[in-house]
Amino acid sequence: MRPSGRQTNEMREISIETGVTMHAEGSCLIKCGNTHVLCTATIDERVPPFLKNSGLGWVTAEYGMLPRATNTRMRREAKNGQSGRTQEIQRLIGRSLRAGVDRVALGERQIVVDCDVIQADGGTRCASITGGWVALKLAVQKLMKAGDVISDPLIDPVAAISCGIYAGQEVLDLDYLEDSEAGVDGNFVMTAGKLIEVQMSAEGSTYTRAQMDALLDLAEKGVAELTAAQLAAVS
Amino acid sequence: MRPSGRQTNEMREISIETGVTMHAEGSCLIKCGNTHVLCTATIDERVPPFLKNSGLGWVTAEYGMLPRATNTRMRREAKNGQSGRTQEIQRLIGRSLRAGVDRVALGERQIVVDCDVIQADGGTRCASITGGWVALKLAVQKLMKAGDVISDPLIDPVAAISCGIYAGQEVLDLDYLEDSEAGVDGNFVMTAGKLIEVQMSAEGSTYTRAQMDALLDLAEKGVAELTAAQLAAVS
Amino acid sequence: MRPSGRQTNEMREISIETGVTMHAEGSCLIKCGNTHVLCTATIDERVPPFLKNSGLGWVTAEYGMLPRATNTRMRREAKNGQSGRTQEIQRLIGRSLRAGVDRVALGERQIVVDCDVIQADGGTRCASITGGWVALKLAVQKLMKAGDVISDPLIDPVAAISCGIYAGQEVLDLDYLEDSEAGVDGNFVMTAGKLIEVQMSAEGSTYTRAQMDALLDLAEKGVAELTAAQLAAVS
Amino acid sequence: MRPSGRQTNEMREISIETGVTMHAEGSCLIKCGNTHVLCTATIDERVPPFLKNSGLGWVTAEYGMLPRATNTRMRREAKNGQSGRTQEIQRLIGRSLRAGVDRVALGERQIVVDCDVIQADGGTRCASITGGWVALKLAVQKLMKAGDVISDPLIDPVAAISCGIYAGQEVLDLDYLEDSEAGVDGNFVMTAGKLIEVQMSAEGSTYTRAQMDALLDLAEKGVAELTAAQLAAVS
Amino acid sequence: MRPSGRQTNEMREISIETGVTMHAEGSCLIKCGNTHVLCTATIDERVPPFLKNSGLGWVTAEYGMLPRATNTRMRREAKNGQSGRTQEIQRLIGRSLRAGVDRVALGERQIVVDCDVIQADGGTRCASITGGWVALKLAVQKLMKAGDVISDPLIDPVAAISCGIYAGQEVLDLDYLEDSEAGVDGNFVMTAGKLIEVQMSAEGSTYTRAQMDALLDLAEKGVAELTAAQLAAVS
Amino acid sequence: MRPSGRQTNEMREISIETGVTMHAEGSCLIKCGNTHVLCTATIDERVPPFLKNSGLGWVTAEYGMLPRATNTRMRREAKNGQSGRTQEIQRLIGRSLRAGVDRVALGERQIVVDCDVIQADGGTRCASITGGWVALKLAVQKLMKAGDVISDPLIDPVAAISCGIYAGQEVLDLDYLEDSEAGVDGNFVMTAGKLIEVQMSAEGSTYTRAQMDALLDLAEKGVAELTAAQLAAVS
């Protein structure tokens, strides 16, 4: 029934390659099927002004898409400024990653996570969160190795997956074809078996609490698989 | 326990005054406690380019806040451009209202709903959706009275409410004091007993599915009260 | 002869309601007929850089219009930046209010007056000045009550009114219908029987000094009535 | 008493050199003392959208200042966008020139007048109007010579002059030193002995109707001299 | 003598991988040592307005750098707009590629080449031109296969290389360490043994014609190697 | 053969008038045939942040064109921001002038050179460099006269000229008619018989090293003539 022939509760193949750029303190290329996102983490010893002398660290994220990451070429954001969609996504990534960080343990420094979509086939914001956590973890490992951070501020991985109602059925990990047809879809960010963020939208449609529960069940399954891949990548 | 002395499942007082501006095709001033939003609906016989000759209508929304709607004066957005937060909110309002519209029945025209916050005390996006639906409904009534629309494209009200975990307890309809302390909060958009949008975020925290269910229960109660106020206002 | 049936030297009904928002240090909603402007005054203990350590205070103003304050919806300035007209108006409001302030008595602090047009029917800049002075006065009263300002820096009200030549006749207090037809119109800002600013423009037309004098006579009459309303509002 | 040693009713030396650029349909370099403005007029056979098929012509103006036209170098506007002051000035120039044009006789075409200040010493907006009219007239003469315009749409010159109260005395044609000290100053645009625009502002001060009348008397004298120079330049 | 231990006339290792993204009509990842650029070519059947109905094709280019492509993170251009440097580079890429295109044979369509630097170590603009030509060629091959283009509009490869004077000696293919120290450096774009563009700049220094000739000799050697790699990649 | 009737190696008439504005520390109006550029030099005792406490001086340049400097009116850059072309040109001017400055001798201060094109007929960037050096030299002479600079930081003039291949022949000093037809053209910046910058571009064409040499020969002849004019102007 799904265009890809996948089962309703079947994820796309996941791969996470680390150390893909020579300059960044942490980096990975995450592939969720045909969605490929390059994530880098940059350590900055200065924090934003509102945290000066607070002793607390900060994690923030920026998101971008190469113009031809998509089927039709998009206008380059450097020429037009960031769209509302882009800003919404990068706020979500930053908020999600921060929920999994012990900001006291990180110490008064900032880590900037850049998520740049090289190729898009649905689920780019979820892949950015999942890959972003890996880049972040690698940068933190570097800080710990150098003795700049003593107690690990990142215990449990943060991962995200999309689910939706496609052709009347609840399905896990929507690709672009499904996403563009789905009347209802959601993004679920989780860590250590708990929720960080749920965003479920209907476009020109509605959904019941029972449907929402079914999607949450799928999301839990998906996040478990992503978490395993994350842990394998950083160890 | 709540700063306002309200019960955990108690809404703030709601008032919806209609016909508050002489120019708009539909308008209301909605007050949810100390949060006051002026909503206007403008009928535009031209649709956006992607709907030309589709026979389908469109509803979109814009959101703003007067600089001193808040406790501390904010920089005027006309001087700086719309923030990411503003764009995120107005995309949510538009998407929510469209979910309750029969776009065939509306016919090929656009209605623009402007939601401008006169005074803010938490929950401005939810008040904008609830009040925006009233302004929209009044504009549609005008179209129907004039014979430009035959079958009502807006049957059930769309309303929204925020809930969150404040001081360890699930509470309904957060005001600003609660909102700025809550580790978890969500916005729930509903119509006719079904969900349109759920956005539940944790800032530096997490939540369980049980907590999410408790907030959904509260939201259902709140939306029922809002819906009653909406129906009273438009009849 | 006038669309509204008013005499040539007859003002629209004036009302000034104070204390209309909970957050601002001073506020009022001024209604000049169907023109409604919300004015707030914000006290800021920091002055602009060019006044640092000068001992002098500053008053500045910003002006905006809700998109559907007008008969046809205007594009939201937050999306496009402030127009030349908006900037011209807010410079006029600030200059006018400053002319009535003893900046030594105010002390080294800034008051920002925001004038936001809720509904427009001509004369919005004049209503903004007249209402802006009321909001400013209320904020100053708060400073004096707290003992932060000792000698009143605002003795005489500053008020403004428009006059013009409509259908060949000099008329007082143009509404939108008159304003859009008038070949000559002017804005007159006064305080204590003296002039602060005169702006008289002809669009595709000219005028004589005799006509200018007749408009000044009307303006003096109008400002006297506005001043009485201002004093009633702030006492 | 005046820094320049001029009488209170004495203008600076005026010179208007025409035909100063090879490309423009009309051009002049106007010098009012040390204030030098290059004015060019460009004929454009397309009118703005709101005049399509109206049979009416349009005149508009743009204003700029070279970065080092002033005593201290100003930031280049091309890097920052036009300031509120610049927009206010170019709106005034356009409005003033249009008041002296028979838009039916001009026919459905637009003339754009560019006024660029090469060297500034006070009174740049007035010099721009006076010189702008000369450039406009020369462009119209070209249209008439070519038979594209039959009846002259520009009969009487439009000219402008500033006056103000300097050191307690009414003076004509303020230079920069006077302008920066004057508590009250005004710009007066006239044609054929009638007024087009009066803008009289007080910065931190006020003025009486008697003072205003005295300045108008001075302005009439000044404009008469400018008009003579304009007519000499275009004949 | 060179930081990398290369001979003065020795290039970095070149690799060109094609078909690296699923959506673009042509794509490659070019690696010149540690400089990695992703190049995609997008076919657009619409040409820019100035070529409408001309029968001529167009090739244009855009250039970007991921924020952490460099040693220190750069601000994201989507947040700040394109810098002067970025615009200068993308104009050079477009001009260079067009010099190698038979625009009649291409037919009235546009090909947009996007060059996005994934990792930077000097010479990004040259790698963009060399890789951009490969992406362009692949897109053209697709057009020819589909019968949309009959005669090949791209005969000889266009390639570019940088040379400079480092530590007093002429060297080929500067990496970042050399580039940041070189007082003179140049970019040389060639095709079929001829020159398309020479840009030789001295920063705080000068150079003789003899030195320029020596750099041109090196550039010819380098371009020959690049051309071989390009031809291997596209066949 | 040339539209102007000039020999292939014949320059346009050069004139350099100094002291043309009263405010700038150095200024000239340079005319290369019908290309007229006003150049001013402003001394600023503050250097850019990256040079604070370095003891080194800085020279930078900005470039602009009046809207009707060209045959067809261009949009005013202040309304749109600087184009890529403008930024490219002003970077070239700054780089070129710096190559001729002893930044230690200049001392820790900045000189800003503004080049504004009053009338354009090809070669505006070259005229800007040549005239910019004169303005710069005059400002430096002022600093030396005041004893603020002891040893002359500007020994040899920096000058620039364009050459190109027009109608198959190498020609010196292209005017607009030639420039818009030339398939190959270059800008050559020189000082003291050495090169600072060579930019040779082909638009839809290529060139040989022999052609490049011929253009360099022409450029050397032209620069010698410009240098003589510069030295005459500043002595």
PDB file of C-alpha atoms in Angstrom, chain B residues 101-204:
ATOM      1  CA  VAL B 101     -13.556  25.392   6.302  1.00  0.00           C
ATOM      2  CA  ASP B 102     -15.286  23.690   3.391  1.00  0.00           C
ATOM      3  CA  ARG B 103     -13.187  25.315   0.691  1.00  0.00           C
ATOM      4  CA  VAL B 104     -15.501  24.246  -2.129  1.00  0.00           C
ATOM      5  CA  ALA B 105     -18.475  25.852  -0.442  1.00  0.00           C
ATOM      6  CA  LEU B 106     -16.507  29.044   0.192  1.00  0.00           C
ATOM      7  CA  GLY B 107     -15.883  29.408  -3.529  1.00  0.00           C
ATOM      8  CA  GLU B 108     -12.808  30.857  -5.195  1.00  0.00           C
ATOM      9  CA  ARG B 109     -12.111  33.764  -2.842  1.00  0.00           C
ATOM     10  CA  GLN B 110      -9.767  34.453   0.018  1.00  0.00           C
ATOM     11  CA  ILE B 111     -10.479  35.573   3.553  1.00  0.00           C
ATOM     12  CA  VAL B 112      -7.593  37.149   5.449  1.00  0.00           C
ATOM     13  CA  VAL B 113      -7.873  37.036   9.226  1.00  0.00           C
ATOM     14  CA  ASP B 114      -5.760  39.585  11.115  1.00  0.00           C
ATOM     15  CA  CYS B 115      -5.147  38.932  14.780  1.00  0.00           C
ATOM     16  CA  ASP B 116      -3.566  41.833  16.633  1.00  0.00           C
ATOM     17  CA  VAL B 117      -2.787  41.509  20.299  1.00  0.00           C
ATOM     18  CA  ILE B 118      -3.799  44.646  22.179  1.00  0.00           C
ATOM     19  CA  GLN B 119      -2.848  43.279  25.607  1.00  0.00           C
ATOM     20  CA  ALA B 120      -0.976  40.060  26.336  1.00  0.00           C
ATOM     21  CA  ASP B 121      -1.135  37.815  29.371  1.00  0.00           C
ATOM     22  CA  GLY B 122      -0.355  34.379  27.928  1.00  0.00           C
ATOM     23  CA  GLY B 123      -2.288  32.329  25.386  1.00  0.00           C
ATOM     24  CA  THR B 124      -2.335  34.904  22.607  1.00  0.00           C
ATOM     25  CA  ARG B 125      -2.118  32.352  19.808  1.00  0.00           C
ATOM     26  CA  CYS B 126      -5.035  30.376  21.214  1.00  0.00           C
ATOM     27  CA  ALA B 127      -7.157  33.489  21.680  1.00  0.00           C
ATOM     28  CA  SER B 128      -6.287  34.461  18.100  1.00  0.00           C
ATOM     29  CA  ILE B 129      -7.587  31.162  16.740  1.00  0.00           C
ATOM     30  CA  THR B 130     -10.755  31.274  18.819  1.00  0.00           C
ATOM     31  CA  GLY B 131     -11.467  34.932  18.021  1.00  0.00           C
ATOM     32  CA  GLY B 132     -10.268  34.554  14.443  1.00  0.00           C
ATOM     33  CA  TRP B 133     -12.933  31.924  13.845  1.00  0.00           C
ATOM     34  CA  VAL B 134     -15.613  34.347  15.048  1.00  0.00           C
ATOM     35  CA  ALA B 135     -14.426  37.104  12.700  1.00  0.00           C
ATOM     36  CA  LEU B 136     -14.264  34.592   9.868  1.00  0.00           C
ATOM     37  CA  LYS B 137     -17.769  33.319  10.579  1.00  0.00           C
ATOM     38  CA  LEU B 138     -19.171  36.878  10.579  1.00  0.00           C
ATOM     39  CA  ALA B 139     -17.553  37.594   7.211  1.00  0.00           C
ATOM     40  CA  VAL B 140     -18.997  34.383   5.817  1.00  0.00           C
ATOM     41  CA  GLN B 141     -22.430  35.295   7.131  1.00  0.00           C
ATOM     42  CA  LYS B 142     -22.129  38.533   5.170  1.00  0.00           C
ATOM     43  CA  LEU B 143     -21.262  36.603   2.018  1.00  0.00           C
ATOM     44  CA  MET B 144     -24.225  34.290   2.558  1.00  0.00           C
ATOM     45  CA  LYS B 145     -26.608  37.175   3.206  1.00  0.00           C
ATOM     46  CA  ALA B 146     -25.481  38.729  -0.074  1.00  0.00           C
ATOM     47  CA  GLY B 147     -26.031  35.446  -1.870  1.00  0.00           C
ATOM     48  CA  ASP B 148     -22.367  35.136  -2.823  1.00  0.00           C
ATOM     49  CA  VAL B 149     -22.056  31.901  -0.869  1.00  0.00           C
ATOM     50  CA  ILE B 150     -24.949  29.437  -0.793  1.00  0.00           C
ATOM     51  CA  SER B 151     -24.000  26.584   1.498  1.00  0.00           C
ATOM     52  CA  ASP B 152     -22.314  27.437   4.800  1.00  0.00           C
ATOM     53  CA  PRO B 153     -18.597  26.567   4.582  1.00  0.00           C
ATOM     54  CA  LEU B 154     -18.123  26.906   8.347  1.00  0.00           C
ATOM     55  CA  ILE B 155     -20.224  24.452  10.337  1.00  0.00           C
ATOM     56  CA  ASP B 156     -18.382  23.783  13.580  1.00  0.00           C
ATOM     57  CA  PRO B 157     -16.346  26.363  15.476  1.00  0.00           C
ATOM     58  CA  VAL B 158     -12.575  25.993  15.655  1.00  0.00           C
ATOM     59  CA  ALA B 159     -11.179  26.885  19.057  1.00  0.00           C
ATOM     60  CA  ALA B 160      -7.844  26.554  20.843  1.00  0.00           C
ATOM     61  CA  ILE B 161      -6.605  26.434  24.402  1.00  0.00           C
ATOM     62  CA  SER B 162      -3.262  26.029  26.130  1.00  0.00           C
ATOM     63  CA  CYS B 163      -2.564  23.630  28.961  1.00  0.00           C
ATOM     64  CA  GLY B 164       0.654  22.838  30.751  1.00  0.00           C
ATOM     65  CA  ILE B 165       2.418  21.414  33.737  1.00  0.00           C
ATOM     66  CA  TYR B 166       2.835  24.135  36.312  1.00  0.00           C
ATOM     67  CA  ALA B 167       4.421  23.446  39.677  1.00  0.00           C
ATOM     68  CA  GLY B 168       4.110  19.733  38.950  1.00  0.00           C
ATOM     69  CA  GLN B 169       0.411  19.822  38.211  1.00  0.00           C
ATOM     70  CA  GLU B 170      -1.594  19.778  34.972  1.00  0.00           C
ATOM     71  CA  VAL B 171      -3.443  23.073  34.588  1.00  0.00           C
ATOM     72  CA  LEU B 172      -5.859  24.536  32.046  1.00  0.00           C
ATOM     73  CA  ASP B 173      -5.466  27.897  30.265  1.00  0.00           C
ATOM     74  CA  LEU B 174      -2.046  29.169  31.338  1.00  0.00           C
ATOM     75  CA  ASP B 175      -1.635  32.863  32.013  1.00  0.00           C
ATOM     76  CA  TYR B 176       1.704  34.604  31.521  1.00  0.00           C
ATOM     77  CA  LEU B 177       3.020  33.945  35.016  1.00  0.00           C
ATOM     78  CA  GLU B 178       2.309  30.241  34.671  1.00  0.00           C
ATOM     79  CA  ASP B 179       3.498  30.051  31.078  1.00  0.00           C
ATOM     80  CA  SER B 180       6.895  31.533  31.883  1.00  0.00           C
ATOM     81  CA  GLU B 181       7.447  28.952  34.649  1.00  0.00           C
ATOM     82  CA  ALA B 182       5.935  25.856  33.031  1.00  0.00           C
ATOM     83  CA  GLY B 183       8.462  23.249  31.897  1.00  0.00           C
ATOM     84  CA  VAL B 184       5.886  21.686  29.589  1.00  0.00           C
ATOM     85  CA  ASP B 185       3.106  23.409  27.751  1.00  0.00           C
ATOM     86  CA  GLY B 186       0.883  22.669  24.835  1.00  0.00           C
ATOM     87  CA  ASN B 187      -1.588  24.269  22.492  1.00  0.00           C
ATOM     88  CA  PHE B 188      -4.612  22.262  21.424  1.00  0.00           C
ATOM     89  CA  VAL B 189      -6.779  23.191  18.474  1.00  0.00           C
ATOM     90  CA  MET B 190     -10.081  21.363  18.147  1.00  0.00           C
ATOM     91  CA  THR B 191     -13.314  21.338  16.231  1.00  0.00           C
ATOM     92  CA  ALA B 192     -16.444  19.259  16.678  1.00  0.00           C
ATOM     93  CA  GLY B 193     -14.791  17.125  19.338  1.00  0.00           C
ATOM     94  CA  LYS B 194     -11.844  16.251  17.124  1.00  0.00           C
ATOM     95  CA  LEU B 195      -8.273  17.451  17.064  1.00  0.00           C
ATOM     96  CA  ILE B 196      -6.779  19.737  14.447  1.00  0.00           C
ATOM     97  CA  GLU B 197      -3.419  20.481  15.957  1.00  0.00           C
ATOM     98  CA  VAL B 198      -1.483  19.461  19.031  1.00  0.00           C
ATOM     99  CA  GLN B 199       1.781  21.197  19.887  1.00  0.00           C
ATOM    100  CA  MET B 200       3.340  20.076  23.128  1.00  0.00           C
ATOM    101  CA  SER B 201       6.816  21.283  23.954  1.00  0.00           C
ATOM    102  CA  ALA B 202       9.122  20.775  26.878  1.00  0.00           C
ATOM    103  CA  GLU B 203      11.773  23.396  27.493  1.00  0.00           C
ATOM    104  CA  GLY B 204      14.634  21.719  29.309  1.00  0.00           C
TER     105      GLY B 204
END
